[in-house]
Coordinates of C-alpha atoms in Angstrom, one line a residue:
X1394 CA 0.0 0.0 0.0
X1395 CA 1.5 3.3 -0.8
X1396 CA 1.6 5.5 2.2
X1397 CA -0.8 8.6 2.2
X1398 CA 0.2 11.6 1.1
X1399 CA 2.4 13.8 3.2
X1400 CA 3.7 11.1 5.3
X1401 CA 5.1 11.0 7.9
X1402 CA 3.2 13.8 9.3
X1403 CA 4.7 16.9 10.4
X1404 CA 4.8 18.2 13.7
X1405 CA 2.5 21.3 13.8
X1406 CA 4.6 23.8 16.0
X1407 CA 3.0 27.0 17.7
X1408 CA 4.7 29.5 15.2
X1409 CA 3.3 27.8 12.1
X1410 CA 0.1 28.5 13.0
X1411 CA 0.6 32.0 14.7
X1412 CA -1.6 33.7 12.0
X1413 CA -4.4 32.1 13.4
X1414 CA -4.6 33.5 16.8
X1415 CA -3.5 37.0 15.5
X1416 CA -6.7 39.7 16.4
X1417 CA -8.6 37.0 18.3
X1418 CA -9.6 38.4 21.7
X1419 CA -9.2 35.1 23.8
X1420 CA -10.6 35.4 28.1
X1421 CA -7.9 33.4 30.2
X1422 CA -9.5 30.2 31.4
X1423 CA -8.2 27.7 33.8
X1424 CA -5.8 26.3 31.6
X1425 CA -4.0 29.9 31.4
X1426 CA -3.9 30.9 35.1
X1427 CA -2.2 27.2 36.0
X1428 CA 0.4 28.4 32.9
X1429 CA 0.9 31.3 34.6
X1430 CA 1.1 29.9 38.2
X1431 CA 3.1 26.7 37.5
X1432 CA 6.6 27.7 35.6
X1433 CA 8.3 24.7 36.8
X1434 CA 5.6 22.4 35.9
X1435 CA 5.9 23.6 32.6
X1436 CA 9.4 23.6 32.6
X1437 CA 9.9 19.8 34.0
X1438 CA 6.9 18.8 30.9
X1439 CA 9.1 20.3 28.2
X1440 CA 12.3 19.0 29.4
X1441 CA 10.6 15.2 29.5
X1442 CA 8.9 15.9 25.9
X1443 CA 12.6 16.4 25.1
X1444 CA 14.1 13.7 26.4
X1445 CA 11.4 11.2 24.5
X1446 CA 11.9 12.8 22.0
X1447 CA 15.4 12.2 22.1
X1448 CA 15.2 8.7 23.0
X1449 CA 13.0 8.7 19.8
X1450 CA 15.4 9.9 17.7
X1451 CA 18.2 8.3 19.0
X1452 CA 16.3 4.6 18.4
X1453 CA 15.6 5.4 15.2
X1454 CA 18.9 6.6 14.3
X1455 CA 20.3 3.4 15.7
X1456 CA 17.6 1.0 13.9
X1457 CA 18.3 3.2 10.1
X1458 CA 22.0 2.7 10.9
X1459 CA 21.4 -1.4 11.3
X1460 CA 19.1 -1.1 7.9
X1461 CA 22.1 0.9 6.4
X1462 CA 24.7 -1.8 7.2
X1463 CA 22.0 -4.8 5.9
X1464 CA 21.6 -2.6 2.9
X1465 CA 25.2 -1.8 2.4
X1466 CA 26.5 -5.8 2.7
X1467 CA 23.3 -6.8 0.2
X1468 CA 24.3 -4.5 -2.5
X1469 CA 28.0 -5.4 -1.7
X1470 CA 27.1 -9.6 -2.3
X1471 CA 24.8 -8.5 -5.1
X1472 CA 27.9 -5.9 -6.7
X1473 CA 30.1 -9.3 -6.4
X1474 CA 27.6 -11.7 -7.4
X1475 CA 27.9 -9.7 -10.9
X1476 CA 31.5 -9.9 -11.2
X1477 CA 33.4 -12.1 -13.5
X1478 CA 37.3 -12.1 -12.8
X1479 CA 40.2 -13.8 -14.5
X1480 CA 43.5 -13.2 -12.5
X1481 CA 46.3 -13.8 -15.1
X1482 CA 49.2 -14.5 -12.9
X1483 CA 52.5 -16.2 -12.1
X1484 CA 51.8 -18.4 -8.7
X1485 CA 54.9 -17.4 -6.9
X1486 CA 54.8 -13.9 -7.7
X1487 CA 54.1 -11.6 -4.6
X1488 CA 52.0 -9.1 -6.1
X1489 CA 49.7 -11.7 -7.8
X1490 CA 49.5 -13.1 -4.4
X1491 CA 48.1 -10.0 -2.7
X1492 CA 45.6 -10.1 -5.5
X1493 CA 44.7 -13.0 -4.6
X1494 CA 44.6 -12.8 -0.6
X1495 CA 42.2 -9.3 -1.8
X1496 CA 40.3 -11.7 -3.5
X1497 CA 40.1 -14.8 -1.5
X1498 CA 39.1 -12.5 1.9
X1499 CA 36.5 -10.7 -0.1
X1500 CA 35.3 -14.3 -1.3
X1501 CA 34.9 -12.8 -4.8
X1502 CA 35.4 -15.9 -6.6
X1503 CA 38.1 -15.6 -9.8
X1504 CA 39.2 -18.2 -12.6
X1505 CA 43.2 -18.4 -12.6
X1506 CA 45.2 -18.0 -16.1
X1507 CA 48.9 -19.4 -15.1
X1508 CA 50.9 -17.3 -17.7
X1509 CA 54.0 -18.8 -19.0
X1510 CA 56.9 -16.7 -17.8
X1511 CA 59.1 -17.3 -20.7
X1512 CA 56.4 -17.0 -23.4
X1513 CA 53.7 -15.3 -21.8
X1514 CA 51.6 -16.4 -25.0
X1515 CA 48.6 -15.6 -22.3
X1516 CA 49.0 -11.9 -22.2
X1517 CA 49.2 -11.1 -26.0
X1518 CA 45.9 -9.0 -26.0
X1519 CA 47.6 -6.8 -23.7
X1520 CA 49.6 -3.8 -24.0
X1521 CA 51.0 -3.9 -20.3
X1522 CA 53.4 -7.4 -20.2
X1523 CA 53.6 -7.7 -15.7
X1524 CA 51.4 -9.5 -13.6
X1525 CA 49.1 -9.3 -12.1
X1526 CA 46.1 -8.4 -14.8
X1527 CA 42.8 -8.7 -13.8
X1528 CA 40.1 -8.9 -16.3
X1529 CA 36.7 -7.9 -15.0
X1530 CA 33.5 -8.8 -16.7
X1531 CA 30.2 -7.0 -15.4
X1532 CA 27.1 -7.8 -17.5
X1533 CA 28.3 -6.6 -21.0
X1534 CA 31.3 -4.7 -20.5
X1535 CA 35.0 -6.0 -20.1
X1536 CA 37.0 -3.9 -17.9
X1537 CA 41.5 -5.0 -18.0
X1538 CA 42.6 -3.6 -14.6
X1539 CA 46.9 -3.4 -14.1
X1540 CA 49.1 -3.2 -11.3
X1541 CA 48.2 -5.2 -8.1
X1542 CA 47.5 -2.1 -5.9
X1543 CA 45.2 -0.3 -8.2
X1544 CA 43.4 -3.8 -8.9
X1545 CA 42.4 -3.7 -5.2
X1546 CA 41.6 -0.3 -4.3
X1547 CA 39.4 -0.1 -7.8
X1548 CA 37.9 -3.2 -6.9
X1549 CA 37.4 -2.0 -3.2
X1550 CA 36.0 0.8 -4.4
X1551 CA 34.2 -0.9 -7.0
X1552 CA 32.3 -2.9 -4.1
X1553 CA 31.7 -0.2 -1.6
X1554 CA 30.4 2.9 -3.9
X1555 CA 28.4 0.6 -6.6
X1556 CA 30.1 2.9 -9.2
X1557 CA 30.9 1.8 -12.9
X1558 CA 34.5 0.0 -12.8
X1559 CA 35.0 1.9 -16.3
X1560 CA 34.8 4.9 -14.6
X1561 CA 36.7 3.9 -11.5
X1562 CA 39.4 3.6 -13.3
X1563 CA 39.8 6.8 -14.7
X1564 CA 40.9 8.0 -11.0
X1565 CA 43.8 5.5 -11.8
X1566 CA 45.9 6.8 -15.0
X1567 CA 48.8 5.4 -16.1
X1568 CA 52.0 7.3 -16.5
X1569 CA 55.0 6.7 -18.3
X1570 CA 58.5 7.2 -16.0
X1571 CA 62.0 6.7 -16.7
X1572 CA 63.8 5.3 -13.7
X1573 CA 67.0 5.8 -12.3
X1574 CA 69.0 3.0 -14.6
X1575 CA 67.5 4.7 -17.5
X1576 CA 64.4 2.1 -18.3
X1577 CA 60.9 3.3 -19.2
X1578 CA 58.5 2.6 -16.7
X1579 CA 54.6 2.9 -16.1
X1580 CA 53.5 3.8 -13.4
X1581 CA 50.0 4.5 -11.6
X1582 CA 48.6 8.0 -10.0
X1583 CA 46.6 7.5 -7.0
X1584 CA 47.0 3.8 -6.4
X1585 CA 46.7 3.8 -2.8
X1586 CA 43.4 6.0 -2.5
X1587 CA 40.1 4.7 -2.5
X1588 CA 37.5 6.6 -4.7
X1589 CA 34.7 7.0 -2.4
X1590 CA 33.0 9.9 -1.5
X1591 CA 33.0 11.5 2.6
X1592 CA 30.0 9.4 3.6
X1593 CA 31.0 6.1 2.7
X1594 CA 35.3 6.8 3.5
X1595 CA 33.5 7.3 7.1
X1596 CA 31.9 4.4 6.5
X1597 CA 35.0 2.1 5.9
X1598 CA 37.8 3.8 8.4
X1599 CA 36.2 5.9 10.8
X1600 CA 38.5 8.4 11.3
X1601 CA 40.6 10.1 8.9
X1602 CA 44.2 8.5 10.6
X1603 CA 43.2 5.0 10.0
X1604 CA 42.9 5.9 6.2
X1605 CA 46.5 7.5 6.1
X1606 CA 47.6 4.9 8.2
X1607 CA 46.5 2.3 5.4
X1608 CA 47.9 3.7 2.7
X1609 CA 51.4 4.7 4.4
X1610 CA 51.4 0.3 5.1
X1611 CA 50.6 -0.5 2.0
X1612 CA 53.2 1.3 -0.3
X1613 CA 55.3 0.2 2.5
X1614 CA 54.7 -3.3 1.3
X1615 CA 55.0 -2.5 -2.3
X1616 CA 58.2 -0.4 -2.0
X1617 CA 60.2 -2.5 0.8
X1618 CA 58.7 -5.5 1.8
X1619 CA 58.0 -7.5 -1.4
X1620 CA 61.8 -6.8 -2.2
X1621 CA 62.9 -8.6 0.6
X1622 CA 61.2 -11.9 -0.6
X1623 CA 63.5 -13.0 -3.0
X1624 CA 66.8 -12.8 -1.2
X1625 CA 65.5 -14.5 1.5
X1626 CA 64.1 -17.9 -0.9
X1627 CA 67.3 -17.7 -3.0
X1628 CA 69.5 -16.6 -0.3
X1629 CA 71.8 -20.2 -0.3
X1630 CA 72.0 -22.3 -3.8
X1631 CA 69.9 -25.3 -1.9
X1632 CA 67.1 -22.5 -1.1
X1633 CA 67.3 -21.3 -4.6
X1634 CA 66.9 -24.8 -5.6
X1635 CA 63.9 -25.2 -3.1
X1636 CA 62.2 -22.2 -4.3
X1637 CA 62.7 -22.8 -8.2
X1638 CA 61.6 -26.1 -7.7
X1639 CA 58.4 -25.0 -6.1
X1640 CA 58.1 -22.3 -9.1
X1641 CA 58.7 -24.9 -11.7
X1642 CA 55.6 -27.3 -9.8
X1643 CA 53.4 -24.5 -9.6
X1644 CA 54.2 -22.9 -12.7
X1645 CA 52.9 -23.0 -16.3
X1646 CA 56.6 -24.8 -18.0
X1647 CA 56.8 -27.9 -20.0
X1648 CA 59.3 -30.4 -19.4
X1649 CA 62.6 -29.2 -20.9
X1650 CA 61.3 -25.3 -20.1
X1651 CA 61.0 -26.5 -16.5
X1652 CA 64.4 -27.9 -16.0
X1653 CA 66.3 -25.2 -17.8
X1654 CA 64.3 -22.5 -15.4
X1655 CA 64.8 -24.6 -12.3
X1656 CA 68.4 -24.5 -12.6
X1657 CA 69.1 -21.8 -14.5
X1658 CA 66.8 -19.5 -12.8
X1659 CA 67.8 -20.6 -9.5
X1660 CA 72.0 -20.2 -10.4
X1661 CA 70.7 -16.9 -11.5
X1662 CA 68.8 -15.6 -9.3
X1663 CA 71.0 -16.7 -6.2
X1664 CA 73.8 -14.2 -7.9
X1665 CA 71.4 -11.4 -8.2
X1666 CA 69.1 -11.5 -5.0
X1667 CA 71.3 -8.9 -3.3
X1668 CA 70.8 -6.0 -5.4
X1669 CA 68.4 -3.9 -3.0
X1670 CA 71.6 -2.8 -0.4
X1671 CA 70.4 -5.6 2.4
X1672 CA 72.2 -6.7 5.6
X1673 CA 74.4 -9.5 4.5
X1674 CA 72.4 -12.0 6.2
X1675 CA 68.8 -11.1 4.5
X1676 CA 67.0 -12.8 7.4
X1677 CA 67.7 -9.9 9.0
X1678 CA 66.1 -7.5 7.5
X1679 CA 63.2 -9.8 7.0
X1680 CA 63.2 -9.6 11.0
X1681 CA 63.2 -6.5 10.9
X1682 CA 60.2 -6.0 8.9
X1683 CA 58.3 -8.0 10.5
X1684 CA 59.3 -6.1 13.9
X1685 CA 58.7 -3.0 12.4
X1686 CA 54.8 -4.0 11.5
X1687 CA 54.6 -5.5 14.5
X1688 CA 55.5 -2.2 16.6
X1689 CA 53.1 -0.2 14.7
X1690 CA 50.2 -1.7 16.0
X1691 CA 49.0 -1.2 19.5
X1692 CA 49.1 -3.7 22.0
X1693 CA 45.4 -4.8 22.4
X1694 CA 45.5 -4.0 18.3
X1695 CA 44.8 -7.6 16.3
X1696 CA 45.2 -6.0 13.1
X1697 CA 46.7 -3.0 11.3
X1698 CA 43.2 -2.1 10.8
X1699 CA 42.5 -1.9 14.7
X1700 CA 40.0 -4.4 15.4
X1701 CA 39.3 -5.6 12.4
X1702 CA 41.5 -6.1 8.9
X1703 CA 41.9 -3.6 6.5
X1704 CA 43.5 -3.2 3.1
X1705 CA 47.5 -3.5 4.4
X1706 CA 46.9 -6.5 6.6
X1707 CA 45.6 -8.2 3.8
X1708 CA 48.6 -7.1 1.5
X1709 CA 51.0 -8.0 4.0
X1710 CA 49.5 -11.1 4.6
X1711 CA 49.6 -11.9 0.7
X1712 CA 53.6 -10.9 0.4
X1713 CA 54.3 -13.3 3.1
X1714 CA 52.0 -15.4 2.0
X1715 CA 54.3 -16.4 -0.7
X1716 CA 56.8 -17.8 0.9
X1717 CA 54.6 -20.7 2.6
X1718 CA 56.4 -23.8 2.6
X1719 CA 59.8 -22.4 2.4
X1720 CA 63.1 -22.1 4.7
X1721 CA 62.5 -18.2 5.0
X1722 CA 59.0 -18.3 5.9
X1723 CA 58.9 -21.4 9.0
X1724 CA 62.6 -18.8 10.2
X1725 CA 60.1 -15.9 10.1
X1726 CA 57.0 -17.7 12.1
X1727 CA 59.6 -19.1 14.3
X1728 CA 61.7 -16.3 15.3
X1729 CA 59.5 -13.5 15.4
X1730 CA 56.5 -12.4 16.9
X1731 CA 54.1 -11.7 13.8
X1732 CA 52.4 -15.7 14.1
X1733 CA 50.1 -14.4 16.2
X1734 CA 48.9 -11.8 13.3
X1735 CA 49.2 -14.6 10.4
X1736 CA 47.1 -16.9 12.7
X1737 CA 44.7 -14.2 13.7
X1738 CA 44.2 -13.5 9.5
X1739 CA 43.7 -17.0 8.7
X1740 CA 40.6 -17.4 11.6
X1741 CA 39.1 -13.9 9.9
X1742 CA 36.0 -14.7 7.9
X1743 CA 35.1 -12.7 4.7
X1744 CA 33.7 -9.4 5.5
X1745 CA 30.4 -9.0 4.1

C-alpha cells in the first residue's frame, strides 16, 4: 500500500500556525492561570517531551543505521555476485598473491590463467606485459585492470560505492616514467586511494588517521617488503633450488622449459638476489620488517586495521604469504612475533 500523502506527518509547531490567533480576543480560562502559576511544571513537561523525543530519535537513528549496514553488505554480495574475474598470474609472484589474498578475503570468486613466464603467450591482448592483470566482466562490459594495488583499491571501491568500474578507473591513470637505470617505466597515479565519496570513507575507516595509516602500510609493502622476498628464498643455492623447484611445480613450464628454469633460474637468481643494499644475512632485514609492522600496531590491536583487517593487513598477509612452505618463511614464524597476526588473518571470515 502506498503511504498517504504527506507522510510521515509533520509536527505542527505553535509558530506555524501564529496567524491564526493573530486579532482573536481570547478570556484566560483555567488552563492559562495554571500556565501562569506553575513555571516549573511547565518547565519539567518540556524538558521530559525532550528527552522522548530524544530517546525517539536516538532509536531510530540506531535501527536506520542497522538497515544501512543490511543494505550496504546486500548490495556489496549483489555488486560481487555480478562480477566475473580472470586473474592472469604467475603463482609465486608476490604481487599476484596480494591479489589473490584481496580476493580470496573478499570471497569474490576468480578463474586463474597461469601465464607462462618465458612466453607469456597468455597476455598477448595486452599492452601492459607484468602480472598481475585482472580482467573484469560485469554484465556486457570487459574492464582490463593493471598493477596489483590499483586492482584492489578499484575493486574496493568498486564494491563499496556501486560505481561503474570503467569509470573507477579513470581516477587510476597510467604514467609513463624513466627510472634511475634509465628504463621506461609505467607507473600509476593515485594507487593507494580509494575513490569514495565523505559518507561512505567514514563508512569504511572511521576516522581520517586510519585511512593514512592504510595507505602509508601498503606502499610500505609494495616499496620495501616484497623486495625482501626474493633474497631470503634464494639466499643459499639449496634455497634457490627449493624455491625454483616450487616455481617450476606451480608454474605454467613444460618439461625441458622447466628444467632449464629450475636450474638456471635458481644459479641466476642466487647471484642477483642482493641488489636492494640488504644486511648481508637477509634474514635480517626480513626480522626486521616483521618487527617494524609489528610495533606499529598497539598492543590490544589484532590487526593494522585496529579491530578488524583492512586493506595493508591483507597485502602484508599476501607478500608473506608467498613464501609458505619455504626455509624463510617457518625462520620468520619461528623467530618473530608476527604468528600471532598470520594466525589471527587466517581465523578472519570474509567481510560481508
Amino acid at each position: 500500500m502506498a503511504p498517504a500523502a504527506g507522510w510521515p506527518p509533520q509536527l505542527l509547531l505553535p509558530t506555524q500556525n501564529r496567524a491564526g490567533f493573530e486579532g482573536a480576543v481570547v478570556s484566560p480560562g483555567p488552563m492559562a492561570a495554571a500556565r501562569k502559576w506553575s513555571p516549573r511544571l511547565l518547565g519539567a513537561a518540556a524538558l521530559a517531551l525532550g528527552e522522548a523525543l530524544g530517546l525517539y530519535h536516538t532509536a531510530r537513528w540506531h535501527l536506520r543505521a542497522q538497515d544501512l549496514h543490511a543494505e550496504h553488505s546486500a548490495a556489496q554480495l549483489s555488486l560481487s555476485n555480478h562480477l566475473q574475474l580472470t586473474l592472469y598470474q604467475y603463482k609465486t609472484c608476490p604481487f599476484c598473491s596480494k591479489v589473490r589474498a584481496f580476493l580470496d578475503f573478499h570471497a569474490l570468486p576468480y578463474q586463474v590463467v597461469e601465464v607462462n613466464p618465458v612466453r607469456r603467450a597468455e597476455i598477448t591482448f595486452s599492452s601492459y606485459t607484468k602480472v598481475a592483470i585482472l580482467v573484469a566482466q560485469v554484465g556486457e562490459n570487459s574492464q582490463q585492470l593493471n598493477d596489483s594495488s590499483v586492482i584492489i583499491s578499484a575493486l574496493k571501491t568498486y564494491l563499496v560505492s556501486g560505481q561503474p568500474l570503467e569509470e573507477i578507473i579513470i581516477y587510476y591513470p597510467a604514467m609513463k616514467a624513466v627510472n634511475n637505470q634509465g628504463k621506461e617505466v609505467t607507473k600509476f597515479g593515485n594507487k593507494y586511494w580509494l575513490m569514495l565519496d565523505e559518507e561512505a570513507a567514514q563508512q569504511v575507516y572511521g576516522r581520517k588517521e586510519v585511512r593514512t595509516e592504510e595507505m602509508k602500510w601498503r606502499q610500505w609493502v609494495d616499496d620495501w617488503l616484497v623486495h625482501l622476498i626474493s633474497p631470503n628464498v634464494y639466499c643459499t643455492p639449496t634455497e634457490a633450488l627449493a624455491s625454483f623447484d616450487y616455481t617450476v611445480l606451480e608454474g605454467k613450464f613444460g618439461a625441458v622449459e622447466g628444467a632449464m628454469a629450475k636450474y638456471m633460474g635458481a644459479a641466476a637468481m642466487y647471484l642477483i638476489s642482493n641488489r636492494h643494499h640488504l644486511q648481508d644475512n637477509v634474514r635480517e632485514d626480513l626480522y626486521e620488517a616483521a618487527n617494524k609492522w609489528v610495533a606499529a600496531m598497539n598492543k590490544d590491536q589484532p590487526f593494522m586495521g585496529d579491530q578488524r583487517l583492512n586493506l595493508a593487513d591483507v597485502v602484508e598477509y599476501g607478500v608473506l604469504r608467498v613464501m609458505e612452505g619455504l626455509d624463510a618463511f617457518d625462520d620468520l614464524m619461528q623467530h618473530m612475533y608476527i604468528q600471532p597476526w598470520c594466525l589471527a588473518i587466517t581465523e578472519t571470515s570474509p567481510e560481508h
